[in-house]
Structures are given as structure tokens and as C-alpha cells.
Coordinates of C-alpha atoms in Angstrom, one line a residue:
M1 CA -38.1 -30.6 34.9
K2 CA -38.7 -30.6 31.3
K3 CA -40.0 -26.8 31.3
S4 CA -37.3 -25.5 33.5
L5 CA -35.2 -27.5 30.6
L6 CA -37.0 -25.7 27.7
Y7 CA -36.6 -22.3 29.8
L8 CA -33.2 -22.7 29.9
S9 CA -32.3 -23.6 26.4
L10 CA -34.9 -20.3 25.1
A11 CA -33.0 -18.0 27.3
I12 CA -29.3 -19.5 26.2
V13 CA -30.6 -19.2 22.1
A14 CA -32.0 -15.7 23.2
I15 CA -28.8 -14.2 24.8
M16 CA -26.6 -15.9 22.1
G17 CA -28.7 -14.6 19.4
L18 CA -28.6 -11.0 21.0
L19 CA -24.8 -11.0 21.3
S20 CA -24.2 -12.3 17.9
S21 CA -26.5 -9.4 16.4
C22 CA -25.4 -6.6 18.4
S23 CA -22.0 -7.1 18.8
V24 CA -20.0 -3.8 17.1
P25 CA -16.8 -4.7 15.2
Q26 CA -13.7 -3.3 17.1
D27 CA -11.1 -3.6 14.2
I28 CA -13.3 -1.3 11.4
A29 CA -11.8 2.2 12.6
Y30 CA -8.3 3.7 11.8
F31 CA -6.0 5.3 14.6
Q32 CA -8.0 4.6 17.1
D33 CA -5.3 4.9 20.1
F34 CA -5.1 8.7 18.1
N35 CA -6.5 10.8 20.6
P36 CA -6.7 14.4 20.1
G37 CA -3.7 15.7 22.2
K38 CA -1.6 13.2 21.6
S39 CA 1.4 13.2 19.6
I40 CA 3.5 10.3 17.4
V41 CA 6.9 10.4 16.4
V42 CA 6.8 9.1 12.6
Q43 CA 9.9 7.3 11.2
N44 CA 12.4 9.4 9.1
P45 CA 11.0 9.8 5.8
V46 CA 12.7 7.3 3.5
E47 CA 12.8 8.6 -0.1
I48 CA 12.3 6.3 -2.8
K49 CA 15.8 5.6 -4.6
F50 CA 16.4 4.1 -8.1
R51 CA 16.7 0.7 -9.2
A52 CA 18.0 -1.6 -11.8
D53 CA 14.5 -1.7 -14.3
D54 CA 13.5 1.5 -13.2
E55 CA 12.1 3.9 -16.4
I56 CA 12.7 7.6 -15.8
R57 CA 12.5 10.7 -17.5
I58 CA 14.8 13.4 -17.3
L59 CA 14.7 16.8 -19.1
V60 CA 17.0 19.3 -19.4
S61 CA 15.8 22.8 -19.4
S62 CA 18.0 25.8 -20.6
D63 CA 17.6 30.1 -21.6
R64 CA 19.4 28.7 -24.8
P65 CA 17.0 26.0 -26.0
E66 CA 19.3 25.1 -28.7
L67 CA 21.6 23.7 -26.2
A68 CA 19.1 21.8 -23.9
A69 CA 18.3 20.1 -27.2
Q70 CA 21.4 17.9 -27.2
F71 CA 20.5 16.5 -24.0
S72 CA 17.4 14.8 -26.0
L73 CA 16.9 11.3 -27.1
T74 CA 15.2 11.7 -30.4
S75 CA 15.2 8.3 -31.6
G76 CA 14.8 4.6 -30.4
G77 CA 10.9 5.3 -29.6
S78 CA 12.2 6.8 -26.0
G79 CA 10.6 10.6 -27.0
G80 CA 11.6 14.0 -25.8
G81 CA 10.5 17.4 -26.0
G82 CA 8.8 19.4 -23.2
E83 CA 8.4 16.1 -20.8
G84 CA 12.0 14.7 -21.4
S85 CA 13.6 11.6 -22.5
R86 CA 12.9 7.9 -21.0
Y87 CA 15.5 6.0 -19.5
T88 CA 15.7 2.5 -18.4
I89 CA 18.2 1.7 -15.3
D90 CA 20.4 -1.3 -16.4
S91 CA 21.4 -4.2 -14.7
E92 CA 24.6 -2.5 -13.6
G93 CA 22.4 0.4 -12.2
C94 CA 23.4 2.7 -15.0
I95 CA 21.9 4.7 -17.7
R96 CA 23.4 5.9 -21.0
F97 CA 23.2 10.0 -21.0
P98 CA 23.5 12.0 -24.5
M99 CA 26.6 14.0 -23.7
L100 CA 27.8 12.8 -20.4
G101 CA 28.0 9.2 -21.7
K102 CA 27.6 6.3 -18.9
I103 CA 26.0 7.6 -15.3
H104 CA 26.0 5.0 -12.5
V105 CA 22.0 6.4 -11.1
A106 CA 21.1 3.4 -8.7
G107 CA 20.9 4.0 -5.2
L108 CA 20.3 8.0 -6.1
N109 CA 17.0 9.6 -4.9
R110 CA 15.2 12.0 -7.3
Q111 CA 16.9 15.1 -6.4
E112 CA 20.6 13.4 -5.8
L113 CA 20.6 12.6 -9.7
Q114 CA 19.2 15.4 -10.7
E115 CA 22.4 17.4 -8.7
T116 CA 24.6 14.6 -10.4
I117 CA 23.9 15.5 -14.1
R118 CA 23.6 19.4 -13.3
D119 CA 26.9 19.3 -11.9
Q120 CA 28.5 17.0 -14.7
I121 CA 26.7 19.5 -17.6
I122 CA 28.3 22.6 -15.8
E123 CA 31.9 20.8 -15.5
K124 CA 32.1 19.9 -19.2
G125 CA 31.1 23.3 -19.9
L126 CA 28.0 22.5 -22.5
I127 CA 25.5 24.8 -20.4
R128 CA 25.9 27.7 -17.8
D129 CA 23.2 27.0 -15.9
P130 CA 21.0 23.9 -16.8
I131 CA 17.8 23.1 -15.3
V132 CA 17.3 19.2 -14.4
T133 CA 14.2 17.7 -13.9
V134 CA 14.1 13.9 -13.0
D135 CA 10.6 12.2 -12.8
Y136 CA 9.2 8.7 -12.1
S137 CA 7.9 7.0 -15.1
N138 CA 6.9 3.2 -14.5
L139 CA 7.9 3.0 -10.6
Y140 CA 4.9 1.5 -9.0
V141 CA 3.3 -0.7 -6.0
I142 CA 0.5 -3.5 -6.2
I143 CA -2.7 -3.6 -4.2
L144 CA -4.6 -6.7 -3.9
G145 CA -7.6 -8.2 -2.0
A146 CA -10.1 -6.7 -0.4
V147 CA -9.8 -3.3 -1.9
G148 CA -9.3 -2.2 -5.3
T149 CA -6.3 -4.0 -6.9
G150 CA -4.1 -3.1 -9.8
R151 CA -0.5 -0.8 -10.1
V152 CA -0.7 2.2 -8.5
Q153 CA 2.0 4.6 -9.9
I154 CA 4.3 6.3 -7.4
D155 CA 4.0 10.0 -7.9
R156 CA 5.7 11.6 -4.9
D157 CA 9.6 11.4 -3.4
K158 CA 8.0 9.8 -0.1
F159 CA 5.1 7.3 -0.9
T160 CA 3.5 5.9 2.1
I161 CA 1.1 2.9 2.4
L162 CA -1.6 5.5 3.5
D163 CA -0.9 6.8 -0.1
A164 CA -1.7 3.5 -1.8
I165 CA -4.7 2.5 -0.1
G166 CA -6.3 6.1 -0.3
S167 CA -5.4 6.0 -4.6
Q168 CA -8.0 3.1 -4.3
G169 CA -10.9 5.0 -2.5
D170 CA -9.9 3.2 1.1
L171 CA -10.5 -0.4 1.7
N172 CA -13.9 -1.9 1.3
I173 CA -15.6 -2.6 4.6
N174 CA -15.1 -6.6 4.7
G175 CA -10.9 -5.2 5.2
L176 CA -9.2 -6.7 7.8
R177 CA -7.3 -3.6 8.7
T178 CA -5.9 -5.0 11.5
N179 CA -2.9 -7.0 9.7
V180 CA -2.1 -5.4 6.2
K181 CA 0.3 -6.9 4.5
V182 CA 3.5 -5.7 2.5
I183 CA 5.4 -8.0 0.6
R184 CA 9.0 -6.5 0.3
E185 CA 12.3 -7.8 -2.3
S186 CA 15.6 -6.6 -1.3
Y187 CA 18.5 -8.1 -3.2
G188 CA 16.8 -10.9 -4.3
K189 CA 14.8 -12.0 -1.0
K190 CA 11.5 -11.6 -0.1
S191 CA 9.9 -10.1 3.4
V192 CA 6.8 -10.3 4.6
Y193 CA 5.3 -7.3 7.3
E194 CA 2.0 -6.6 9.2
V195 CA 0.5 -3.5 9.6
N196 CA -2.5 -2.6 11.8
L197 CA -4.0 0.2 10.4
C198 CA -6.4 0.6 13.5
S199 CA -3.4 1.6 15.4
A200 CA -1.1 4.8 14.8
E201 CA 1.7 3.7 16.7
D202 CA 1.7 0.7 15.1
L203 CA 1.6 2.1 11.6
Y204 CA 3.9 5.3 12.1
A205 CA 6.4 2.9 13.6
S206 CA 6.1 0.5 10.5
P207 CA 9.1 -0.2 8.2
V208 CA 6.8 0.0 5.5
Y209 CA 4.8 3.1 6.6
Y210 CA 7.1 4.4 3.3
L211 CA 6.6 2.0 0.6
Q212 CA 9.3 1.4 -2.1
Q213 CA 8.9 0.6 -5.8
N214 CA 7.4 -2.6 -6.5
D215 CA 6.4 -3.5 -3.0
V216 CA 2.6 -5.8 -2.8
I217 CA 0.4 -4.8 -0.2
Y218 CA -2.2 -7.5 0.3
V219 CA -5.5 -7.0 2.2
E220 CA -7.3 -10.0 3.6
M221 CA -11.1 -10.4 3.8
N222 CA -12.3 -10.5 7.3
K223 CA -13.9 -13.4 9.4
K224 CA -17.8 -12.3 8.2
E225 CA -16.5 -12.6 4.0
K226 CA -14.3 -16.0 5.0
R227 CA -17.7 -17.6 6.5
N228 CA -19.6 -16.4 3.3
A229 CA -17.3 -18.3 1.4
T230 CA -18.2 -21.5 3.0
V231 CA -21.1 -23.8 2.8
M232 CA -23.1 -22.0 5.8
G233 CA -22.1 -19.0 5.1
N234 CA -22.9 -16.5 8.0
S235 CA -26.4 -18.2 8.8
A236 CA -25.2 -18.8 12.3
V237 CA -24.6 -15.1 13.5
Q238 CA -28.2 -14.3 11.5
P239 CA -31.0 -13.5 14.1
S240 CA -33.1 -15.2 11.9
F241 CA -31.0 -18.7 12.7
W242 CA -31.4 -18.3 16.8
M243 CA -35.1 -17.9 15.9
G244 CA -35.3 -21.3 14.0
L245 CA -33.3 -22.8 16.6
A246 CA -35.4 -21.7 19.4
T247 CA -38.3 -22.9 17.1
F248 CA -37.0 -26.2 16.8
I249 CA -36.4 -26.8 20.6
V250 CA -39.4 -26.3 21.6
S251 CA -40.5 -28.7 19.1
A252 CA -38.3 -31.3 20.1
M253 CA -39.9 -30.6 23.7
A254 CA -43.3 -31.0 23.1
W255 CA -42.2 -34.0 20.4
F256 CA -40.5 -36.1 23.8
K257 CA -42.9 -34.5 26.4

């Protein structure tokens, strides 16, 4: 009877050890449901639109540099020259632009603001055919957790969560890919969204696939890393743990024989 119990105990320990040491994680690979030949419709691209406190650069160019120069700021540390002048959008969503005065820019995307300024310059007869370039200056998203952390500069009109993560060289192997959190503020209210990077359908359908300035991306560590933070850590999933347990059972059975 005791031998049968011993053998049964050892068999259970061996099976549990094999299962824990040989299991294959299913939450590492991206796009697991995106196979060759399959197509997924991405939601309409969402472009960055300007908000209060955003900083932008504006450059007006012309074949007559002396006319274009009147649209460059030369004082107050705002700079000018080939990169354009920097403007911070005020609490009313406006900037004050040389020769044009107050312009409401909040809610416009980059292309729309370029066209707005260009049209006003032409309407006032200041330059016949100006070239207006608007660039982002301090627009960014914040990325935290099991990935390179810090501010990621927005460098394009349609900036996705993959752009942000890719700029950090990818999540580390311990990053939880199935519920990456994105925190977004809109009209003073913060909302939290979850994105499953392992599912292409979930990712491309997400309202936060296209990011907005000041979004916060948080990548949680996986269960293995969480266990590492405990006293026992990952001892219970190591083969050495099960070998030690088996030795203990054999010794205990021999003692009580």
C-alpha cells in the first residue's frame, strides 16, 4: 500500500514538473489571428488635431525671401529661419501669427492649418503664392512599463500604437501583450482602453490604434515577472523544485515505513 502511494505521488510530481517546464506561452506572438490570405479592414485613419498647449512650428516660404521674412518671429526666444517659428496654442485654441493676427487652430489637423494660413496670406495680398509648412514641435505620447519608458515624439499625421512601441525597439519578452492599456484624456475626462497585440482584429478595430497627443501607453509585466517579485518567485515552475519535492516525498515515506 505504501509503495503504491509512493509511486502515485512520484508520478503526480513528475507530470506536474513536465507540464510546468514544457508549457509553451501563448501570449507572445503578435497577430496570431492574421494568416496569409486574410484581410482586415482598419478603422478610418485618425489624424492628429491640434489642442490647447500644443507647440507647433510654422514656416512661410516664397520666391521672394524678403516677403516671407515678415512671417518669422525674431524675439521672445521663438526662433525662426529655416525651421520656422514656434507657437504655443493658448487656452482658447489660438495663436497670434505675424501680419495675420489671431488664428484659431484647435481642432485643425496639420494640412488644414497650412491651408488656412496660406489662404489668409493670399486674401490679404501679402504674398501671391506662399508655401506654408506646419510641423509638430512638442507633441508626444508617454510609454511606461515592460518596454522602453519615456516620451515618444509624434513625427507623423497618423501615429499608431505600433509606431510608439516600435520606436522603443519592441516590448521586452516579459511584457504582457494581451492587454496593453492606453489612457486618453478628452475634455478633462480620462478613459482607459485595452489593446490585444496578439489579435490583429482586436488591434486594428481599437479606437486607440491611432494615438493622440498625450496618450499614455502602459505595458504590464506578465505572470512570470510578477512571481519574481514574490518571496518564492518562480521556484514552483522550475524542474529543480519538483526534483526536490520528489526527494522529500521519498524521504518522508522511508521515515514513516
